Structure formats: C-alpha cells, structure tokens
mmCIF file with all atom_site columns, C-alpha atoms in Angstrom:
data_model
loop_
_atom_site.group_PDB
_atom_site.id
_atom_site.type_symbol
_atom_site.label_atom_id
_atom_site.label_alt_id
_atom_site.label_comp_id
_atom_site.label_asym_id
_atom_site.label_entity_id
_atom_site.label_seq_id
_atom_site.pdbx_PDB_ins_code
_atom_site.Cartn_x
_atom_site.Cartn_y
_atom_site.Cartn_z
_atom_site.occupancy
_atom_site.B_iso_or_equiv
_atom_site.pdbx_formal_charge
_atom_site.auth_seq_id
_atom_site.auth_comp_id
_atom_site.auth_asym_id
_atom_site.auth_atom_id
_atom_site.pdbx_PDB_model_num
ATOM 1   C CA . ASP B 1 1   ? -141.693 37.790 -103.836 1.00 0.00 ? 183 ASP B CA 1
ATOM 2   C CA . SER B 1 2   ? -140.508 40.105 -101.075 1.00 0.00 ? 184 SER B CA 1
ATOM 3   C CA . THR B 1 3   ? -137.144 39.979 -99.375  1.00 0.00 ? 185 THR B CA 1
ATOM 4   C CA . ILE B 1 4   ? -135.273 41.683 -96.576  1.00 0.00 ? 186 ILE B CA 1
ATOM 5   C CA . THR B 1 5   ? -132.620 44.057 -97.897  1.00 0.00 ? 187 THR B CA 1
ATOM 6   C CA . LEU B 1 6   ? -129.759 45.983 -96.345  1.00 0.00 ? 188 LEU B CA 1
ATOM 7   C CA . SER B 1 7   ? -131.905 49.102 -96.485  1.00 0.00 ? 189 SER B CA 1
ATOM 8   C CA . ASP B 1 8   ? -134.434 47.331 -94.238  1.00 0.00 ? 190 ASP B CA 1
ATOM 9   C CA . TYR B 1 9   ? -131.689 46.740 -91.676  1.00 0.00 ? 191 TYR B CA 1
ATOM 10  C CA . PHE B 1 10  ? -130.528 50.341 -92.082  1.00 0.00 ? 192 PHE B CA 1
ATOM 11  C CA . CYS B 1 11  ? -134.062 51.599 -91.400  1.00 0.00 ? 193 CYS B CA 1
ATOM 12  C CA . SER B 1 12  ? -134.210 49.365 -88.339  1.00 0.00 ? 194 SER B CA 1
ATOM 13  C CA . LEU B 1 13  ? -130.921 50.809 -87.119  1.00 0.00 ? 195 LEU B CA 1
ATOM 14  C CA . LEU B 1 14  ? -132.280 54.313 -87.619  1.00 0.00 ? 196 LEU B CA 1
ATOM 15  C CA . GLY B 1 15  ? -135.196 53.331 -85.394  1.00 0.00 ? 197 GLY B CA 1
ATOM 16  C CA . TYR B 1 16  ? -132.765 52.022 -82.794  1.00 0.00 ? 198 TYR B CA 1
ATOM 17  C CA . PHE B 1 17  ? -130.686 55.220 -82.898  1.00 0.00 ? 199 PHE B CA 1
ATOM 18  C CA . PHE B 1 18  ? -133.844 57.337 -82.593  1.00 0.00 ? 200 PHE B CA 1
ATOM 19  C CA . TRP B 1 19  ? -134.933 55.329 -79.557  1.00 0.00 ? 201 TRP B CA 1
ATOM 20  C CA . GLN B 1 20  ? -131.463 55.579 -77.974  1.00 0.00 ? 202 GLN B CA 1
ATOM 21  C CA . ILE B 1 21  ? -131.321 59.349 -78.494  1.00 0.00 ? 203 ILE B CA 1
ATOM 22  C CA . CYS B 1 22  ? -134.814 59.738 -77.006  1.00 0.00 ? 204 CYS B CA 1
ATOM 23  C CA . TYR B 1 23  ? -133.810 57.615 -73.988  1.00 0.00 ? 205 TYR B CA 1
ATOM 24  C CA . ILE B 1 24  ? -130.672 59.696 -73.396  1.00 0.00 ? 206 ILE B CA 1
ATOM 25  C CA . LEU B 1 25  ? -132.579 62.966 -73.766  1.00 0.00 ? 207 LEU B CA 1
ATOM 26  C CA . LYS B 1 26  ? -135.280 61.775 -71.376  1.00 0.00 ? 208 LYS B CA 1
ATOM 27  C CA . THR B 1 27  ? -132.949 60.459 -68.670  1.00 0.00 ? 209 THR B CA 1
ATOM 28  C CA . GLU B 1 28  ? -129.961 62.800 -69.025  1.00 0.00 ? 210 GLU B CA 1
ATOM 29  C CA . VAL B 1 29  ? -131.658 66.095 -69.907  1.00 0.00 ? 211 VAL B CA 1
ATOM 30  C CA . ILE B 1 30  ? -135.422 66.230 -69.357  1.00 0.00 ? 212 ILE B CA 1
ATOM 31  C CA . ASP B 1 31  ? -135.635 64.180 -66.133  1.00 0.00 ? 213 ASP B CA 1
ATOM 32  C CA . ARG B 1 32  ? -132.042 64.562 -64.919  1.00 0.00 ? 214 ARG B CA 1
ATOM 33  C CA . ALA B 1 33  ? -132.875 66.657 -61.831  1.00 0.00 ? 215 ALA B CA 1
ATOM 34  C CA . LYS B 1 34  ? -135.827 64.456 -60.888  1.00 0.00 ? 216 LYS B CA 1
ATOM 35  C CA . LEU B 1 35  ? -133.755 61.281 -61.225  1.00 0.00 ? 217 LEU B CA 1
ATOM 36  C CA . GLU B 1 36  ? -130.903 62.766 -59.187  1.00 0.00 ? 218 GLU B CA 1
ATOM 37  C CA . GLU B 1 37  ? -133.331 63.814 -56.427  1.00 0.00 ? 219 GLU B CA 1
ATOM 38  C CA . HIS B 1 38  ? -135.043 60.413 -56.374  1.00 0.00 ? 220 HIS B CA 1
ATOM 39  C CA . PRO B 1 39  ? -132.524 57.535 -56.586  1.00 0.00 ? 221 PRO B CA 1
ATOM 40  C CA . GLU B 1 40  ? -135.363 55.103 -55.862  1.00 0.00 ? 222 GLU B CA 1
ATOM 41  C CA . LEU B 1 41  ? -136.771 55.808 -59.339  1.00 0.00 ? 223 LEU B CA 1
ATOM 42  C CA . LEU B 1 42  ? -135.399 53.138 -61.620  1.00 0.00 ? 224 LEU B CA 1
ATOM 43  C CA . THR B 1 43  ? -134.411 53.533 -65.227  1.00 0.00 ? 225 THR B CA 1
ATOM 44  C CA . SER B 1 44  ? -133.341 50.536 -67.268  1.00 0.00 ? 226 SER B CA 1
ATOM 45  C CA . LEU B 1 45  ? -129.714 51.644 -66.873  1.00 0.00 ? 227 LEU B CA 1
ATOM 46  C CA . ARG B 1 46  ? -130.020 51.940 -63.092  1.00 0.00 ? 228 ARG B CA 1
ATOM 47  C CA . TRP B 1 47  ? -131.699 48.568 -62.828  1.00 0.00 ? 229 TRP B CA 1
ATOM 48  C CA . LEU B 1 48  ? -129.325 46.714 -65.149  1.00 0.00 ? 230 LEU B CA 1
ATOM 49  C CA . SER B 1 49  ? -126.161 48.274 -63.732  1.00 0.00 ? 231 SER B CA 1
ATOM 50  C CA . ALA B 1 50  ? -127.193 47.381 -60.166  1.00 0.00 ? 232 ALA B CA 1
ATOM 51  C CA . ASP B 1 51  ? -128.350 43.832 -60.957  1.00 0.00 ? 233 ASP B CA 1
ATOM 52  C CA . LYS B 1 52  ? -125.441 41.579 -59.949  1.00 0.00 ? 234 LYS B CA 1
ATOM 53  C CA . LYS B 1 53  ? -127.240 38.465 -61.273  1.00 0.00 ? 235 LYS B CA 1
ATOM 54  C CA . ASN B 1 54  ? -127.942 39.726 -64.804  1.00 0.00 ? 236 ASN B CA 1
ATOM 55  C CA . ALA B 1 55  ? -125.999 37.517 -67.230  1.00 0.00 ? 237 ALA B CA 1
ATOM 56  C CA . MET B 1 56  ? -125.587 40.270 -69.817  1.00 0.00 ? 238 MET B CA 1
ATOM 57  C CA . ALA B 1 57  ? -124.240 42.741 -67.252  1.00 0.00 ? 239 ALA B CA 1
ATOM 58  C CA . ILE B 1 58  ? -121.895 40.122 -65.788  1.00 0.00 ? 240 ILE B CA 1
ATOM 59  C CA . ALA B 1 59  ? -120.544 39.201 -69.230  1.00 0.00 ? 241 ALA B CA 1
ATOM 60  C CA . ALA B 1 60  ? -120.165 42.851 -70.257  1.00 0.00 ? 242 ALA B CA 1
ATOM 61  C CA . LEU B 1 61  ? -118.315 43.778 -67.077  1.00 0.00 ? 243 LEU B CA 1
ATOM 62  C CA . LYS B 1 62  ? -116.035 40.756 -67.428  1.00 0.00 ? 244 LYS B CA 1
ATOM 63  C CA . TYR B 1 63  ? -115.245 41.667 -71.045  1.00 0.00 ? 245 TYR B CA 1
ATOM 64  C CA . PHE B 1 64  ? -114.646 45.363 -70.330  1.00 0.00 ? 246 PHE B CA 1
ATOM 65  C CA . ARG B 1 65  ? -112.375 44.440 -67.404  1.00 0.00 ? 247 ARG B CA 1
ATOM 66  C CA . ARG B 1 66  ? -110.436 42.100 -69.666  1.00 0.00 ? 248 ARG B CA 1
ATOM 67  C CA . ILE B 1 67  ? -109.796 44.870 -72.210  1.00 0.00 ? 249 ILE B CA 1
ATOM 68  C CA . ARG B 1 68  ? -108.989 47.186 -69.267  1.00 0.00 ? 250 ARG B CA 1
ATOM 69  C CA . PHE B 1 69  ? -111.834 49.647 -69.905  1.00 0.00 ? 251 PHE B CA 1
ATOM 70  C CA . PHE B 1 70  ? -112.884 48.888 -66.320  1.00 0.00 ? 252 PHE B CA 1
ATOM 71  C CA . GLN B 1 71  ? -110.465 48.218 -63.465  1.00 0.00 ? 253 GLN B CA 1
ATOM 72  C CA . GLU B 1 72  ? -110.512 44.751 -61.880  1.00 0.00 ? 254 GLU B CA 1
ATOM 73  C CA . ASN B 1 73  ? -112.319 46.027 -58.769  1.00 0.00 ? 255 ASN B CA 1
ATOM 74  C CA . GLU B 1 74  ? -114.502 48.577 -60.588  1.00 0.00 ? 256 GLU B CA 1
ATOM 75  C CA . GLU B 1 75  ? -118.249 47.997 -60.743  1.00 0.00 ? 257 GLU B CA 1
ATOM 76  C CA . PHE B 1 76  ? -120.940 49.531 -62.910  1.00 0.00 ? 258 PHE B CA 1
ATOM 77  C CA . ASN B 1 77  ? -122.170 52.884 -61.647  1.00 0.00 ? 259 ASN B CA 1
ATOM 78  C CA . SER B 1 78  ? -125.194 54.254 -63.475  1.00 0.00 ? 260 SER B CA 1
ATOM 79  C CA . LYS B 1 79  ? -124.050 57.823 -62.777  1.00 0.00 ? 261 LYS B CA 1
ATOM 80  C CA . THR B 1 80  ? -120.769 57.544 -64.696  1.00 0.00 ? 262 THR B CA 1
ATOM 81  C CA . LEU B 1 81  ? -120.273 58.228 -68.374  1.00 0.00 ? 263 LEU B CA 1
ATOM 82  C CA . LYS B 1 82  ? -118.235 55.028 -68.599  1.00 0.00 ? 264 LYS B CA 1
ATOM 83  C CA . THR B 1 83  ? -121.159 52.857 -67.507  1.00 0.00 ? 265 THR B CA 1
ATOM 84  C CA . LYS B 1 84  ? -123.585 54.753 -69.726  1.00 0.00 ? 266 LYS B CA 1
ATOM 85  C CA . ALA B 1 85  ? -121.310 54.309 -72.747  1.00 0.00 ? 267 ALA B CA 1
ATOM 86  C CA . THR B 1 86  ? -120.850 50.622 -71.934  1.00 0.00 ? 268 THR B CA 1
ATOM 87  C CA . PHE B 1 87  ? -124.585 49.990 -71.828  1.00 0.00 ? 269 PHE B CA 1
ATOM 88  C CA . ILE B 1 88  ? -125.198 51.962 -75.037  1.00 0.00 ? 270 ILE B CA 1
ATOM 89  C CA . VAL B 1 89  ? -122.538 49.904 -76.840  1.00 0.00 ? 271 VAL B CA 1
ATOM 90  C CA . CYS B 1 90  ? -123.902 46.636 -75.423  1.00 0.00 ? 272 CYS B CA 1
ATOM 91  C CA . GLN B 1 91  ? -127.460 47.546 -76.394  1.00 0.00 ? 273 GLN B CA 1
ATOM 92  C CA . PHE B 1 92  ? -126.290 48.362 -79.931  1.00 0.00 ? 274 PHE B CA 1
ATOM 93  C CA . LEU B 1 93  ? -124.427 45.053 -80.207  1.00 0.00 ? 275 LEU B CA 1
ATOM 94  C CA . LEU B 1 94  ? -127.447 43.156 -78.885  1.00 0.00 ? 276 LEU B CA 1
ATOM 95  C CA . THR B 1 95  ? -129.591 44.903 -81.483  1.00 0.00 ? 277 THR B CA 1
ATOM 96  C CA . LEU B 1 96  ? -127.189 43.831 -84.233  1.00 0.00 ? 278 LEU B CA 1
ATOM 97  C CA . VAL B 1 97  ? -127.163 40.244 -82.958  1.00 0.00 ? 279 VAL B CA 1
ATOM 98  C CA . THR B 1 98  ? -130.952 40.113 -83.081  1.00 0.00 ? 280 THR B CA 1
ATOM 99  C CA . PHE B 1 99  ? -130.755 41.028 -86.766  1.00 0.00 ? 281 PHE B CA 1
ATOM 100 C CA . ILE B 1 100 ? -128.851 37.820 -87.593  1.00 0.00 ? 282 ILE B CA 1
ATOM 101 C CA . PRO B 1 101 ? -131.761 35.365 -87.468  1.00 0.00 ? 283 PRO B CA 1
ATOM 102 C CA . THR B 1 102 ? -134.307 37.710 -89.035  1.00 0.00 ? 284 THR B CA 1
ATOM 103 C CA . TYR B 1 103 ? -133.242 37.000 -92.603  1.00 0.00 ? 285 TYR B CA 1
ATOM 104 C CA . LEU B 1 104 ? -133.310 33.240 -92.077  1.00 0.00 ? 286 LEU B CA 1
ATOM 105 C CA . LEU B 1 105 ? -136.608 33.280 -90.209  1.00 0.00 ? 287 LEU B CA 1
ATOM 106 C CA . TYR B 1 106 ? -138.202 35.589 -92.754  1.00 0.00 ? 288 TYR B CA 1
ATOM 107 C CA . HIS B 1 107 ? -137.284 33.243 -95.616  1.00 0.00 ? 289 HIS B CA 1
ATOM 108 C CA . SER B 1 108 ? -137.897 29.940 -93.860  1.00 0.00 ? 290 SER B CA 1
ATOM 109 C CA . ARG B 1 109 ? -140.799 27.892 -95.109  1.00 0.00 ? 291 ARG B CA 1
#
C-alpha cells in the first residue's frame, strides 16, 4: 500500500523552486535586454500584473494594500521588484494550497 509522505511534498516543492529559479533566470537575466526592448512580448508576470480582471491579482493587490506593502493608489508594475516578489510569494502560496487536496484525493476510493 503506497502513501503520500512529507518527503513527496518536499520533492514537489523542490520542483517548484527549480521552476521558479529557471523562470527568474530566463526573464531577469537571459532575456532581460530583449524583454526591455520589446514590451509587447508578454511573460506570465507581465500578463498577470496588467490584467485588471484577474481575480487572483485583484485579491493579492487588495491584501498587500491592506497590510501596507502597496500604497492605496499603487498598482502592479511588472518592472518593479515589489511586484515580482509579490507574484513569487503568491505563486508559492497557490502551490501550497494545491497540495491540500492531493492527500485526500490520492487516498479516496
């Protein structure tokens, strides 16, 4: 009988961190000049931070304004470290939330 263990979640988190590091390297180092020269090229961060109808972005901005990380009139700006950090934290939290049902679904019959 197999089961999901904490080490399985840890390995999944390692995969997430690897992906996040690769994304940052690709967009902030390797393709930085190209992306700065061509603002019409969309990355997931550019798209999500500009999408005023995205429920996740709306909720995140509302929360980060409430804790005063963002000013009341401040919007997401994909060029700022603040927005990048916000989206990295939100992506990590979303990843953790998706772990919650996996144990139950894996063991459901």
